[in-house]
Every structure is written in structure tokens, then in C-alpha cells.
mmCIF file of C-alpha atoms in Angstrom:
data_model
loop_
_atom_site.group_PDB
_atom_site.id
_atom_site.type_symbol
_atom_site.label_atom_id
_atom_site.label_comp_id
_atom_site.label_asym_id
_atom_site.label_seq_id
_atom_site.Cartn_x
_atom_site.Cartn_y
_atom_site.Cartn_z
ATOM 1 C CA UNK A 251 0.000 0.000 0.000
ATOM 2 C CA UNK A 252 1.499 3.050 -0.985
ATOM 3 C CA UNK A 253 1.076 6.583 1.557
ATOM 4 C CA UNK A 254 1.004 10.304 -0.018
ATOM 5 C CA UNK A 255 1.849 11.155 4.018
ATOM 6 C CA UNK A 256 4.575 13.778 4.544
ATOM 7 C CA UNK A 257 8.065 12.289 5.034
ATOM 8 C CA UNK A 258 9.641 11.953 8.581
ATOM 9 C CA UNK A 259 10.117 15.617 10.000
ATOM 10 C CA UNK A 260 14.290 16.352 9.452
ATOM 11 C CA UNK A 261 14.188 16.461 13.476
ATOM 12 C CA UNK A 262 13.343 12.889 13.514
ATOM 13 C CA UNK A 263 15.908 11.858 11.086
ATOM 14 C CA UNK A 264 19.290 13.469 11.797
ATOM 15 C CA UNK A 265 21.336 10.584 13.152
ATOM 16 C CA UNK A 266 18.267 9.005 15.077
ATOM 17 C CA UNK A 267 16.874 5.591 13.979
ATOM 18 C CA UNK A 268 13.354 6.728 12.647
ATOM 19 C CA UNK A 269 11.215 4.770 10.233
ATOM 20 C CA UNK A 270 7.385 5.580 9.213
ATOM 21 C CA UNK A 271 5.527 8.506 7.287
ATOM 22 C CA UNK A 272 5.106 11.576 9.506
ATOM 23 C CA UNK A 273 1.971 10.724 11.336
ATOM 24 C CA UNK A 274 -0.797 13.662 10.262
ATOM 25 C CA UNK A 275 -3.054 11.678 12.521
ATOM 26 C CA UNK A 276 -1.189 12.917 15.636
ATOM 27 C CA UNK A 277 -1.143 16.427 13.939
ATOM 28 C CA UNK A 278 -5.319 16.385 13.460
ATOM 29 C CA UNK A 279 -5.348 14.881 17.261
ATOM 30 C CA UNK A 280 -3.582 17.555 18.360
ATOM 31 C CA UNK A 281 -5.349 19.944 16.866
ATOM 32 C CA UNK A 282 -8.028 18.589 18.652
ATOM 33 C CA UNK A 283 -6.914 19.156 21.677
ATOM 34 C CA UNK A 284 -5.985 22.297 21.495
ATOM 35 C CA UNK A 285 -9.438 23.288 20.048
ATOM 36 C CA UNK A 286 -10.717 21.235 23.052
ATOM 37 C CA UNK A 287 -8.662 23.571 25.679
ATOM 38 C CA UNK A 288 -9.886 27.094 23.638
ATOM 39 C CA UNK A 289 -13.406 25.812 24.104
ATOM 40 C CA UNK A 290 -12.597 25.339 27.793
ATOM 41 C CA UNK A 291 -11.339 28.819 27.926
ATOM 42 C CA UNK A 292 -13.829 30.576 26.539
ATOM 43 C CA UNK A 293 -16.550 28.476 24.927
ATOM 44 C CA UNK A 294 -18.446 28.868 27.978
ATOM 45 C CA UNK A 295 -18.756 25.147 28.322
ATOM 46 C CA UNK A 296 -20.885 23.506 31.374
ATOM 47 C CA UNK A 297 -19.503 22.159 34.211
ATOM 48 C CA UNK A 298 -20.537 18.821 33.605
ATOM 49 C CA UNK A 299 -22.037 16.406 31.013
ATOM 50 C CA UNK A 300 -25.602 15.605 30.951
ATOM 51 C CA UNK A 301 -26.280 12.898 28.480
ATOM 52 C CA UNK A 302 -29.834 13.815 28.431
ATOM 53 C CA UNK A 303 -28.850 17.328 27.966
ATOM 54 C CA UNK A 304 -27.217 17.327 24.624
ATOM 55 C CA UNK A 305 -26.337 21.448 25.660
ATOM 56 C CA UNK A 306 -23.609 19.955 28.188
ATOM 57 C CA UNK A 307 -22.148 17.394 25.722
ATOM 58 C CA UNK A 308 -19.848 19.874 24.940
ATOM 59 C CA UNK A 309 -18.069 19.379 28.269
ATOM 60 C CA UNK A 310 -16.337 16.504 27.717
ATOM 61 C CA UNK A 311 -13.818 19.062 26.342
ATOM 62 C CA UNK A 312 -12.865 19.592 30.058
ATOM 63 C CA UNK A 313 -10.494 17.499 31.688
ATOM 64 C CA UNK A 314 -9.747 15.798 28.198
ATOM 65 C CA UNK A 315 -8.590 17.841 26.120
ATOM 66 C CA UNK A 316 -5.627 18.748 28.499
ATOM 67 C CA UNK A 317 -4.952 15.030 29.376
ATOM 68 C CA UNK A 318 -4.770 14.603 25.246
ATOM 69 C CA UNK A 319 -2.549 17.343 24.742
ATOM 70 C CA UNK A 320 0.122 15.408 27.561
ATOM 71 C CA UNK A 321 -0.832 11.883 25.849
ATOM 72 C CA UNK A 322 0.146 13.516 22.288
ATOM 73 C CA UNK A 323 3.746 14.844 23.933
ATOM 74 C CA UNK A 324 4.911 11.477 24.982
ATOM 75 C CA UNK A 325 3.452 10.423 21.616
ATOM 76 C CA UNK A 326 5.569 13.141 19.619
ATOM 77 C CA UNK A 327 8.747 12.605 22.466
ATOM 78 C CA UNK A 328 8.556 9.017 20.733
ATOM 79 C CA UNK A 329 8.283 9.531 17.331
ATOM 80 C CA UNK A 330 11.202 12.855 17.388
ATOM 81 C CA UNK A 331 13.605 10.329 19.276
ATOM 82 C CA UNK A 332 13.677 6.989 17.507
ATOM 83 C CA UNK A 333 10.228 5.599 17.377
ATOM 84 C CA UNK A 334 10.538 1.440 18.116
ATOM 85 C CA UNK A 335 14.244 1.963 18.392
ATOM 86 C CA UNK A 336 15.792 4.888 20.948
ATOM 87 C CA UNK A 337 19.504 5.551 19.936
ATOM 88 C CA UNK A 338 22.296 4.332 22.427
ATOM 89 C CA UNK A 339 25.258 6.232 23.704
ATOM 90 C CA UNK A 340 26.656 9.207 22.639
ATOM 91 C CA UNK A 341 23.651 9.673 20.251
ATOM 92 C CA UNK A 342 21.491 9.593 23.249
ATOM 93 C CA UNK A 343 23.127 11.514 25.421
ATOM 94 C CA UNK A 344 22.664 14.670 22.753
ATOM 95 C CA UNK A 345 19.107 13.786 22.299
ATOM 96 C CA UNK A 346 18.411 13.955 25.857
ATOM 97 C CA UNK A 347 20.311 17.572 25.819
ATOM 98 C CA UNK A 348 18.143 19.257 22.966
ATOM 99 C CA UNK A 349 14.828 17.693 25.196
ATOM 100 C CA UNK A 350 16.332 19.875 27.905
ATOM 101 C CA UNK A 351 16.342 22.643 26.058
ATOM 102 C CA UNK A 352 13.311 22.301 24.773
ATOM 103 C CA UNK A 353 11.672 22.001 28.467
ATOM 104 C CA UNK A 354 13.188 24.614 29.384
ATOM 105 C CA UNK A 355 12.109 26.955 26.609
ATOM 106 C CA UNK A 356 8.507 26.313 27.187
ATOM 107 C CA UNK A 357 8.727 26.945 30.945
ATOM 108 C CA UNK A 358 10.068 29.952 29.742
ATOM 109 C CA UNK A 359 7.243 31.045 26.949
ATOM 110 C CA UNK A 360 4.922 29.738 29.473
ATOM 111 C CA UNK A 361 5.885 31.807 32.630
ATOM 112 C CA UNK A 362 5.882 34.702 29.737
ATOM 113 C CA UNK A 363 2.028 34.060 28.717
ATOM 114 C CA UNK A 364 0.893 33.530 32.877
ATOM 115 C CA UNK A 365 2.477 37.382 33.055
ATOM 116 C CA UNK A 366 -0.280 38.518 30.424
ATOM 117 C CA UNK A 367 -2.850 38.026 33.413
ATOM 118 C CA UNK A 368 -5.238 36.522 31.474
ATOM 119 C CA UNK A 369 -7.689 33.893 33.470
ATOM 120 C CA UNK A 370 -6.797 30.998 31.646
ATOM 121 C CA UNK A 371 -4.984 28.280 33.811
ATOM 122 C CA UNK A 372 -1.542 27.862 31.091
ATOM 123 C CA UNK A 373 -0.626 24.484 30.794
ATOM 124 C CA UNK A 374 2.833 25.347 29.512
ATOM 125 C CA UNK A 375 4.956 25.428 32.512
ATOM 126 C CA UNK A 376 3.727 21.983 33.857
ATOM 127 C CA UNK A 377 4.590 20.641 29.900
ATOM 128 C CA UNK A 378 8.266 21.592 29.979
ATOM 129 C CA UNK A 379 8.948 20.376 33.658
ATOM 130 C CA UNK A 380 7.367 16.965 32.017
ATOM 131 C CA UNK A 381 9.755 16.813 29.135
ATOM 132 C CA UNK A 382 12.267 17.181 32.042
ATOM 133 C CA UNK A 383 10.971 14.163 33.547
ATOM 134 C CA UNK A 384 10.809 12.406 29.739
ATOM 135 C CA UNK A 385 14.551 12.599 29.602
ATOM 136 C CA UNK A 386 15.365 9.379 31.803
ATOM 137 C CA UNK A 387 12.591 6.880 30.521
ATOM 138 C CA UNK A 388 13.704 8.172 26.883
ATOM 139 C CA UNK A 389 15.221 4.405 26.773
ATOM 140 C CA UNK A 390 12.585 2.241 28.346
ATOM 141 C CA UNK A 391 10.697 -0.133 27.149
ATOM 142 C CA UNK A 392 6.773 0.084 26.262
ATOM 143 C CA UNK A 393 5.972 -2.033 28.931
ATOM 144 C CA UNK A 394 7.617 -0.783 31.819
ATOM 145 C CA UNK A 395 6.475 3.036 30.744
ATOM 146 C CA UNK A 396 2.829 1.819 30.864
ATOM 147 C CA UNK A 397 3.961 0.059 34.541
ATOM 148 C CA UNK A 398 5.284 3.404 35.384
ATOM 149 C CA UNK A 399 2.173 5.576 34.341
ATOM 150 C CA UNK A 400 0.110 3.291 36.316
ATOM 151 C CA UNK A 401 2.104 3.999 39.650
ATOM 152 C CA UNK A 402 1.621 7.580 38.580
ATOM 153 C CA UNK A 403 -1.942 7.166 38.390
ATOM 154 C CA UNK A 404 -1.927 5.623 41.665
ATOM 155 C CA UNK A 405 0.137 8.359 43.275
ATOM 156 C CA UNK A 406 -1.729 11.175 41.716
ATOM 157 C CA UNK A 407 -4.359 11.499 43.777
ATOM 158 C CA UNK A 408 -2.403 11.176 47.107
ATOM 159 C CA UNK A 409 0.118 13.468 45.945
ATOM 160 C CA UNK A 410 -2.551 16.174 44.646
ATOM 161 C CA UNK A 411 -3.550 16.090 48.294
ATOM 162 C CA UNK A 412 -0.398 15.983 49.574
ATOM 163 C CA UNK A 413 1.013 19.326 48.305
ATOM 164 C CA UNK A 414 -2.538 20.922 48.754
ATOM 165 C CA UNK A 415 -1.421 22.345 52.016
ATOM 166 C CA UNK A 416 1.518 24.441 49.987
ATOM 167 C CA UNK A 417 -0.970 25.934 48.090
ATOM 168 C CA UNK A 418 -3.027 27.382 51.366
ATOM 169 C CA UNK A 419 -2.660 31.282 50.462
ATOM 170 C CA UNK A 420 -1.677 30.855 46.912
ATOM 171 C CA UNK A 421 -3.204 32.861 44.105
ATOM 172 C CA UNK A 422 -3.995 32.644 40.144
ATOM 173 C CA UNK A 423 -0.286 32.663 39.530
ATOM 174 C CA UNK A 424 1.054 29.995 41.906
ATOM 175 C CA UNK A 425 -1.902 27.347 41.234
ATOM 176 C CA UNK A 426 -0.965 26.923 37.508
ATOM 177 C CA UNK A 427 2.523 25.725 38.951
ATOM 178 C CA UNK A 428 2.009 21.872 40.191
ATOM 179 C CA UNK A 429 -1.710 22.572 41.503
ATOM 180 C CA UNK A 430 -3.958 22.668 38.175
ATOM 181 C CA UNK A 431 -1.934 20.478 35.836
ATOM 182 C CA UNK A 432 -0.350 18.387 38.612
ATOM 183 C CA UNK A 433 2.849 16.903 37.352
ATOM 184 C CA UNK A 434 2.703 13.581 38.563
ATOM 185 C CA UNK A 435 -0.595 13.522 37.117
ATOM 186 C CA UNK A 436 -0.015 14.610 34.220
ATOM 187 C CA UNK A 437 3.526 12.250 33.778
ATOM 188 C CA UNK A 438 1.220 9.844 33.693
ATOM 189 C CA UNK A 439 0.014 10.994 30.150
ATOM 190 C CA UNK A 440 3.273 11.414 28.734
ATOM 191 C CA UNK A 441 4.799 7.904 29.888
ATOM 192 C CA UNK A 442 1.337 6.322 27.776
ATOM 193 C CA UNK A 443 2.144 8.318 24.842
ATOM 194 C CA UNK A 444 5.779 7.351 24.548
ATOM 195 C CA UNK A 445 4.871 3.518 25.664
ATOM 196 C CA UNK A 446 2.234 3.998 22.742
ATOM 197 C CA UNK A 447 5.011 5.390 20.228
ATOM 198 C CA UNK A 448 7.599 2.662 21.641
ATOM 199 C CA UNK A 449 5.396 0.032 21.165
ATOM 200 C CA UNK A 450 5.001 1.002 17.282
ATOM 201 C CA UNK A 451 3.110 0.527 14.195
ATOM 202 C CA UNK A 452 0.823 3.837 14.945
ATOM 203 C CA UNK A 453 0.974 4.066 11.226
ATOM 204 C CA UNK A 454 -0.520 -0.064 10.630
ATOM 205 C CA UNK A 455 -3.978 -0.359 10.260
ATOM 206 C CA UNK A 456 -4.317 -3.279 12.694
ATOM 207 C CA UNK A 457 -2.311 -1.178 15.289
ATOM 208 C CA UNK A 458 -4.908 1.910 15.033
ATOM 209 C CA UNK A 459 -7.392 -0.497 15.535
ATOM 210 C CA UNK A 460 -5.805 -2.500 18.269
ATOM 211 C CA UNK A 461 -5.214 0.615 19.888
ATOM 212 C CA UNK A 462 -9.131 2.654 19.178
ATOM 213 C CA UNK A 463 -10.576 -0.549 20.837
ATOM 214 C CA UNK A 464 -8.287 -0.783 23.949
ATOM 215 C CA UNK A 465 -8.171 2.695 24.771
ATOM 216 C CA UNK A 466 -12.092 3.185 24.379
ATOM 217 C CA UNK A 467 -12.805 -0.313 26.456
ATOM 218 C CA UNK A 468 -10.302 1.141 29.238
ATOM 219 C CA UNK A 469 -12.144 4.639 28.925
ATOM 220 C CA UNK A 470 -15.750 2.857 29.181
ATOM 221 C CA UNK A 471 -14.135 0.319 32.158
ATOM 222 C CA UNK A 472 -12.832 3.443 34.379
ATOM 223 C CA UNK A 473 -16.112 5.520 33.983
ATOM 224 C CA UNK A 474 -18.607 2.773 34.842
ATOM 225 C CA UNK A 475 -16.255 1.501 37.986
ATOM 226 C CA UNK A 476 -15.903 4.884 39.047
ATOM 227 C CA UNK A 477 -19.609 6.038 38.511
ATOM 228 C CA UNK A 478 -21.343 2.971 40.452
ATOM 229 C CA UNK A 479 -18.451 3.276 43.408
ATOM 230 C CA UNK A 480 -17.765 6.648 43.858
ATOM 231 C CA UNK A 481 -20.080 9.126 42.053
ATOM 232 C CA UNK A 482 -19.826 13.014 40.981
ATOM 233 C CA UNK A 483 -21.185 15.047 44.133
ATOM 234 C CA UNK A 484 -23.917 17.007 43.265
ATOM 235 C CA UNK A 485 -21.934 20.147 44.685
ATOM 236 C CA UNK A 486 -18.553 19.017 42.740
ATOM 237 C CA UNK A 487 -19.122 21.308 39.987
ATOM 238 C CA UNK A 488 -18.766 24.558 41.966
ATOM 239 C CA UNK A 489 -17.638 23.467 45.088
ATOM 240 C CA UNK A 490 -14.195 21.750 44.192
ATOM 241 C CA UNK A 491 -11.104 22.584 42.102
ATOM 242 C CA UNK A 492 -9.543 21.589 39.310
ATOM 243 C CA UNK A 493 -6.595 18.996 39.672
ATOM 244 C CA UNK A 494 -7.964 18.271 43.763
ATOM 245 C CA UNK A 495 -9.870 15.052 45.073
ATOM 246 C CA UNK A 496 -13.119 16.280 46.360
ATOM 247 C CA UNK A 497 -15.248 14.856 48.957
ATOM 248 C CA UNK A 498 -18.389 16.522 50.541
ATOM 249 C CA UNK A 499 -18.857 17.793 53.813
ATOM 250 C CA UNK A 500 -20.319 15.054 55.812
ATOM 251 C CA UNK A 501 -18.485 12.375 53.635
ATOM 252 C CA UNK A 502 -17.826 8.736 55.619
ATOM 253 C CA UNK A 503 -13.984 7.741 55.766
ATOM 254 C CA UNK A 504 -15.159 5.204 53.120
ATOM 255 C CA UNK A 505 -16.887 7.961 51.044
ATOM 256 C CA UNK A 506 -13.862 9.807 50.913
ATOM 257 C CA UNK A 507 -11.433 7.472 50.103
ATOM 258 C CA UNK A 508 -13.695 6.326 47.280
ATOM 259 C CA UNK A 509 -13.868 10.052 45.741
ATOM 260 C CA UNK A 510 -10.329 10.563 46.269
ATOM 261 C CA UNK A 511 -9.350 6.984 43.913
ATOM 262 C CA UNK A 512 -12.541 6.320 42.345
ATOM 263 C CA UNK A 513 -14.145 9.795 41.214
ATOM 264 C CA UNK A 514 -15.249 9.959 37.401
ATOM 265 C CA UNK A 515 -14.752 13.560 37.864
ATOM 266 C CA UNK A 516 -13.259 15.780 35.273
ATOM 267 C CA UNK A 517 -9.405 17.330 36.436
ATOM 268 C CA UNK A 518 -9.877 15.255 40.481
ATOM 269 C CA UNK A 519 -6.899 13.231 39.922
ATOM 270 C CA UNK A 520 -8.132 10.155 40.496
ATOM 271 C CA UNK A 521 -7.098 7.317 39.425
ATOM 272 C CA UNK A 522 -10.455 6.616 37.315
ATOM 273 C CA UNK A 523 -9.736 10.089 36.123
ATOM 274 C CA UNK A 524 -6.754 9.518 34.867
ATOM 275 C CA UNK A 525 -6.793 5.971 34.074
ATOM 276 C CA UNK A 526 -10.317 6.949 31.750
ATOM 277 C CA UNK A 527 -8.440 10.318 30.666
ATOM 278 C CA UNK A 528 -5.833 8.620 29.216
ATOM 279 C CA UNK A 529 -8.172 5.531 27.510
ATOM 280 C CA UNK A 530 -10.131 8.682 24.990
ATOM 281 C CA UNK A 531 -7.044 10.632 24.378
ATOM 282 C CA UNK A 532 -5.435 6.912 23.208
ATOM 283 C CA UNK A 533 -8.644 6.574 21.506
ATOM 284 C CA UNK A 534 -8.765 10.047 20.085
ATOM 285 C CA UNK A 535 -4.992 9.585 18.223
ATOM 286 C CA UNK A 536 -5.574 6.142 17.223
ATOM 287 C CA UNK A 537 -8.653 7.093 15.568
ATOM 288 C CA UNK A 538 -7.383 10.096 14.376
ATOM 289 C CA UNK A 539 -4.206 8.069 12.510
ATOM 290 C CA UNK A 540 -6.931 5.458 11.196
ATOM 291 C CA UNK A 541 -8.936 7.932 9.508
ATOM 292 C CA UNK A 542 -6.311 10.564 8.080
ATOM 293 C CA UNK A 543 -2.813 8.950 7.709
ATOM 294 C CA UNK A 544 -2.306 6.727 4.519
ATOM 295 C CA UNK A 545 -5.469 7.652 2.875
ATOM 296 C CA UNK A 546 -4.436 9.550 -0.340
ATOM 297 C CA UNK A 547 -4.551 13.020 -1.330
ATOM 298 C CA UNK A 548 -8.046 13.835 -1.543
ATOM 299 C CA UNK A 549 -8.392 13.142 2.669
ATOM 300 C CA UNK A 550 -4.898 15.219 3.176
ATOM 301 C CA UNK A 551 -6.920 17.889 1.602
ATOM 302 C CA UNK A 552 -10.083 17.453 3.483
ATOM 303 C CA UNK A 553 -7.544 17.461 7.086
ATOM 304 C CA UNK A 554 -5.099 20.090 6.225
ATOM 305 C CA UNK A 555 -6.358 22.724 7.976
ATOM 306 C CA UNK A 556 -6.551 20.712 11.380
ATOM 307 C CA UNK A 557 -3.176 19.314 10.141
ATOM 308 C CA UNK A 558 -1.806 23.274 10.001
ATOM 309 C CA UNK A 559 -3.208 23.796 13.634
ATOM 310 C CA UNK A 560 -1.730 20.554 15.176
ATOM 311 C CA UNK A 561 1.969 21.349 13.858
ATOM 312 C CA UNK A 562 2.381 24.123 15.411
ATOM 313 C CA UNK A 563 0.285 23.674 18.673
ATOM 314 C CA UNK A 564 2.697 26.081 20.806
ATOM 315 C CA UNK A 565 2.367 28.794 18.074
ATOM 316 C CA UNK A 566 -1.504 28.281 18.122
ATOM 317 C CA UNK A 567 -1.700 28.123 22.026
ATOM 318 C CA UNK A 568 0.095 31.221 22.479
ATOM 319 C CA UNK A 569 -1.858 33.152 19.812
ATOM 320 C CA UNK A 570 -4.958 32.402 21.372
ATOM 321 C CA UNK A 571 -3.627 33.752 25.008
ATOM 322 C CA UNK A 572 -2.301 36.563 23.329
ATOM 323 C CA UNK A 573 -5.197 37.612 22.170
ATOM 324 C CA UNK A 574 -7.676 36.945 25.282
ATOM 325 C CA UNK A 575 -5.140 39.285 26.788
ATOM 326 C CA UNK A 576 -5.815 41.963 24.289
ATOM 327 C CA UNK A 577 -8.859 41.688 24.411
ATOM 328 C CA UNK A 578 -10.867 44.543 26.403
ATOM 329 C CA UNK A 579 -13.637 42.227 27.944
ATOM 330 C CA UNK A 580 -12.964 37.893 28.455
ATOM 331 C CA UNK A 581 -14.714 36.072 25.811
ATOM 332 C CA UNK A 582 -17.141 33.540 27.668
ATOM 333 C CA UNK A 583 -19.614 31.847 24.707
ATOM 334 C CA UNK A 584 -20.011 29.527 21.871
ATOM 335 C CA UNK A 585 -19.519 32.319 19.457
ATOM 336 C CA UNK A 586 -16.310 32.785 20.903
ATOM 337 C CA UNK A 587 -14.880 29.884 20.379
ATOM 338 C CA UNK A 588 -16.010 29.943 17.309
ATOM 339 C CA UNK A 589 -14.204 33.039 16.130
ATOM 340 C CA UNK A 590 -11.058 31.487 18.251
ATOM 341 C CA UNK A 591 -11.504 28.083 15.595
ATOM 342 C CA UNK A 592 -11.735 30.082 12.514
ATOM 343 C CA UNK A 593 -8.640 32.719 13.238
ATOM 344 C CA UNK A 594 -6.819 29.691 14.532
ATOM 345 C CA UNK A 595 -7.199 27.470 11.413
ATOM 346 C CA UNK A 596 -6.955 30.060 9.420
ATOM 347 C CA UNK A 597 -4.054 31.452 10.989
ATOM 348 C CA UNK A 598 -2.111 27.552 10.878
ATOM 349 C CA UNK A 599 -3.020 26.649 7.421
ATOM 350 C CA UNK A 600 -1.729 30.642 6.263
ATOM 351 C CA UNK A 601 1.582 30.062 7.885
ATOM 352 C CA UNK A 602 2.277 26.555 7.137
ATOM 353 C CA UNK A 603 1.327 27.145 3.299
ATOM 354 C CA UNK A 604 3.543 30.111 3.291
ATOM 355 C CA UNK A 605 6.454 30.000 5.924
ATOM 356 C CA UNK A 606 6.526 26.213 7.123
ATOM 357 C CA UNK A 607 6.902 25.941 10.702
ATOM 358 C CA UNK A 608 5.137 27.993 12.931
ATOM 359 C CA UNK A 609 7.092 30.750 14.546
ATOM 360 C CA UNK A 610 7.697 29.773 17.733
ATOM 361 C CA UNK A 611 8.494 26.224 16.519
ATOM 362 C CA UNK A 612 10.802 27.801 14.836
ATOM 363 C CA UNK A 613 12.378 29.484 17.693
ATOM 364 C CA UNK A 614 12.517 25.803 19.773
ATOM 365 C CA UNK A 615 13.914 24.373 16.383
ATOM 366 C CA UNK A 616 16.931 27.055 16.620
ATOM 367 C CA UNK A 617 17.220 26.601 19.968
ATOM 368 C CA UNK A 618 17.405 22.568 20.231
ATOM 369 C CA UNK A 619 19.838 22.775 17.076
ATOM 370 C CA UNK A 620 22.467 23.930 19.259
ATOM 371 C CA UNK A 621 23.124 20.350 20.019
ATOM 372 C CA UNK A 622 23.811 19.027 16.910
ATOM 373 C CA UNK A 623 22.815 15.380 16.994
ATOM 374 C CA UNK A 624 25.743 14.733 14.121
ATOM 375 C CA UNK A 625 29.157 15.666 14.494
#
């Protein structure tokens, strides 16, 4: 079967073992996501999901679209740094260094976009300290990432609780460091996106497949276990916080250990949250792959402008905060978001046609080539 998919990206190919198409797939889930998290910003989405209020269905944006996002940077850690077949020593060592750089550099544009003051909870910071904590796994096998995520999903809940107490008189600033997007958390997403890209054969058929059905039975699994044992408080969606367990007042011992582990509740850190979290966003990308990569011209077409979007997702992310902070009132409804879609698609697929790689792509691309990974 022959692909009209865009070769490997060169920053997958200079002197590390990469085989494959690039994967538009993982561009159109991205783009996804990040659509996802504008909606969340200032779609004016519900709290919750009703499913026999098709109004609210719209809120299954929250909670995973962010959990996506993390999936899709193990998932792009993998493909950028040897797919199957991570690179040994010395090769490694350089890879590991231009990762660095990289994490560092969006802590940096990240602390830059919390100083706009917008109210928008930025995700950046929390996403470069994770490709910190990328760096050692960068060699591990599939298996034993996925062993490690699910220790992390064990932990998260405990240790969202755990540094709660740091957070007593914190304000908008401090919360988006470690208290919204809790890193360990939010590791968990990155270890099942490189486990997924270790594992391989994103761009097979029977993979995609393999992968839509296991991710969506996991997703369906988590939500019914944690919906029968421990379910959403009616008070939850006002009354707690995002990336916190949440019990009621007047909660049993039993009752609150249940929320804390078992809650199907959007951003609580539990471990059905992020055990379910990560099933879609696995779901999302396999789909995503099945339906777009390998399927001529005509469908490259049809996804190009959620492809433009999803290669640049820090340019896109940034654009959009730049301009809620511009903004003289915050944008809160449907029509919002919509305007945010079209000037964001329209903003991807003028750049990409025209100039390539979005701009600050660009900048991380100058920065990372620093370390050359040839000598």
C-alpha cells in the first residue's frame, strides 16, 4: 500500500533511527486538543455532562482535552527520538540535551504568557517540567512506561492532596505551577504516549485499531467503575477545584477514600480520572491516525487545515492567550470559540502554506539545534 503522508520531520531523522511517514493523525489529534482547551477557555462550556442534555455534551472538552494534549507529547517525544528503536550512547546523550532545552524553553514562553494576566490556567509550565521528567525513561521499554504511568496514576491522587497544604494562600499565579496540571498527574500521560510510540506501528492499520478498541474499552471500564463506586457530588461542579480530590462535607472515611481513587470527575486526579483520561485521548490519536494517515490526497486535503493547527500547537496556544489578553472584555460563549476556531485554522493553514513551521516552533527548532545530533 502506498502513503502520499509527509516524510519523517528532518528532526526525527538526523542521526536518530526513525522509520514511518510523519503521522498527520497525531497532527489532526492535536489539533483537537488544542481546540478542546480554547473551548474550555472561553466556549463557555458547562460544568458537567448531561447525556440527556445534549447542551452539556460539549463538556467533555474539560479534563480531556488537556490530558490529550500530555498523551500527544509522549506520543511526539517518541516519534522525534527513535520511534521502536531509541539511539544508544553518545547519540542519546545529545538527544536527551536538545529535550532539555526544549523544556526549558517552554517553561520559559509559558511563565511569559501567565504574566499577560489573562484567566486561563496555562498548561505550559507543567509541559516543559514533564519533558524534564521524559529525559530518563527516553530508553525504556513500552511495557515498563505503561507500569510506570500506572504507579503515577496511583500516586496522583495522594500526591494532589499531599502538596494541597503548599498551596493554602496561593493565588492565580502559583496554582498553575504543580496545583492545576499536577505533574505527577499529568507524567502519567506522557509515559502512555511514549509507551504507545515505543510500542510502534501507529501508522498499521491493525495497530490503530488495536489501539481505538483498547483505549475506548479502558475509557468505558474506568467511567462505569468509578460512577457505580464513587459518584460526581452534586456540589462538585462549583464546590471543588480543578486537579484536587473532592469529597463533601459530611463524607464517611469510606466515602472519601472512594472520591479521592474512584471519582469519574473531570481534572480530580483520580485514578479513574486519569486511568479513563488517558483511555479517549489513546482513543482520540488512534482514531485520528486510522482515519487521516495513509489515505491519499483527496483526505490530506479534506484534514489540512486541522493538520496546520496541530503542527504548530505552541504557536496556536500562544496566539490564542495573546489575544484573550488583548482583548478589552474575556470572551465567555459559543460564538467565541467559534471566532477562536476560525482565526486559529486560518491562521495555521496561512503560515504553514507560506512560511513552514510555525514561529515559535521555529524558535525551539533554533534553539534545540544547538546540540547538533551529528558531528
Amino acid at each position: 500500500m502506498t502513503t502520499a503522508a509527509r516524510p519523517v520531520p528532518p528532526d526525527a531523522v538526523r542521526g536518530v533511527p526513525a522509520s514511518g511517514p510523519r503521522l498527520q493523525g497525531v497532527d489532526v489529534a492535536r489539533a483537537i486538543a488544542l481546540l478542546g482547551m480554547i473551548a474550555t477557555h472561553v466556549g463557555d462550556v458547562p460544568d458537567g455532562v448531561d447525556w440527556s442534555d445534549p447542551s452539556t455534551w460539549v463538556a467533555v472538552a474539560h479534563g480531556r482535552s488537556s490530558s490529550l494534549f500530555a498523551v500527544l507529547a509522549g506520543v511526539s517525544i517518541g516519534l522525534t527520538s527513535g520511534r521502536t528503536r531509541p539511539p544508544g550512547p553518545p547519540l542519546i546523550g545529545r538527544v536527551r540535551a536538545r529535550l532539555a532545552i526544549r523544556a526549558v524553553a517552554v517553561v520559559g514562553i509559558g511563565l511569559l504568557l501567565m504574566a499577560l494576566g489573562t484567566p486561563v490556567y496555562v498548561i505550559l509550565p507543567t509541559y516543559g517540567v514533564l519533558f524534564l521528567l521524559a529525559i530518563p525513561v527516553l530508553r525504556v521499554r513500552a511495557r515498563w512506561l505503561l507500569a510506570l504511568a500506572g504507579v503515577c496514576a496511583v500516586a496522583s491522587p495522594v500526591a494532589a492532596l499531599a502538596v494541597l497544604p503548599l498551596y493554602a494562600e496561593a493565588g492565580m499565579w502559583e496554582v498553575q505551577l504543580g496545583l492545576v496540571y499536577p505533574v505527577i498527574t499529568f507524567l502519567a500521560y506522557v509515559l502512555v504516549g511514549l509507551a504507545v510510540a515505543r510500542a510502534g506501528g501507529l501508522e498499521a492499520r491493525v495497530t490503530q485499531v488495536a489501539l481505538l478498541a483498547s483505549g475506548a474499552l479502558v475509557a468505558v471500564a474506568a467511567y462505569v467503575i468509578g460512577t457505580v463506586l464513587a459518584p460526581v457530588p452534586a456540589d462538585a461542579p462549583w464546590a471543588s477545584f480543578p486537579g484536587v480530590p473532592y469529597a463533601p462535607q459530611g463524607s464517611t472515611p469510606a466515602q472519601a477514600l472512594a472520591q479521592e481513587f474512584l471519582s469519574p470527575r473531570d481534572h480530580s486526579s483520580s485514578v479513574v480520572d486519569v486511568v479513563a483520561t488517558a483511555g479517549v485521548a489513546v482513543a482520540v490519536t488512534a482514531l485520528c491516525c486510522l482515519l487521516v494517515d495513509g489515505r491519499g490526497r483527496t483526505v490530506q486535503r479534506i484534514a489540512f487545515p486541522l493538520v496546520a493547527v496541530g503542527a504548530m500547537p505552541l504557536s496556536v496556544y500562544a496566539f490564542h492567550l495573546v489575544v484573550i489578553a488583548f482583548l478589552p472584555d474575556y470572551p465567555q460563549s459559543a460564538a467565541a470559540w467559534g471566532w477562536f476556531a476560525i482565526g486559529s485554522v486560518l491562521f495555521a493553514m496561512t503560515w504553514r502554506t507560506f512560511l513552514g513551521r510555525g514561529p515559535l516552533e521555529r524558535l525551539l527548532a533554533r534553539l534545540t539545534g544547538t546540540v547538533p545530533l551529528t558531528r
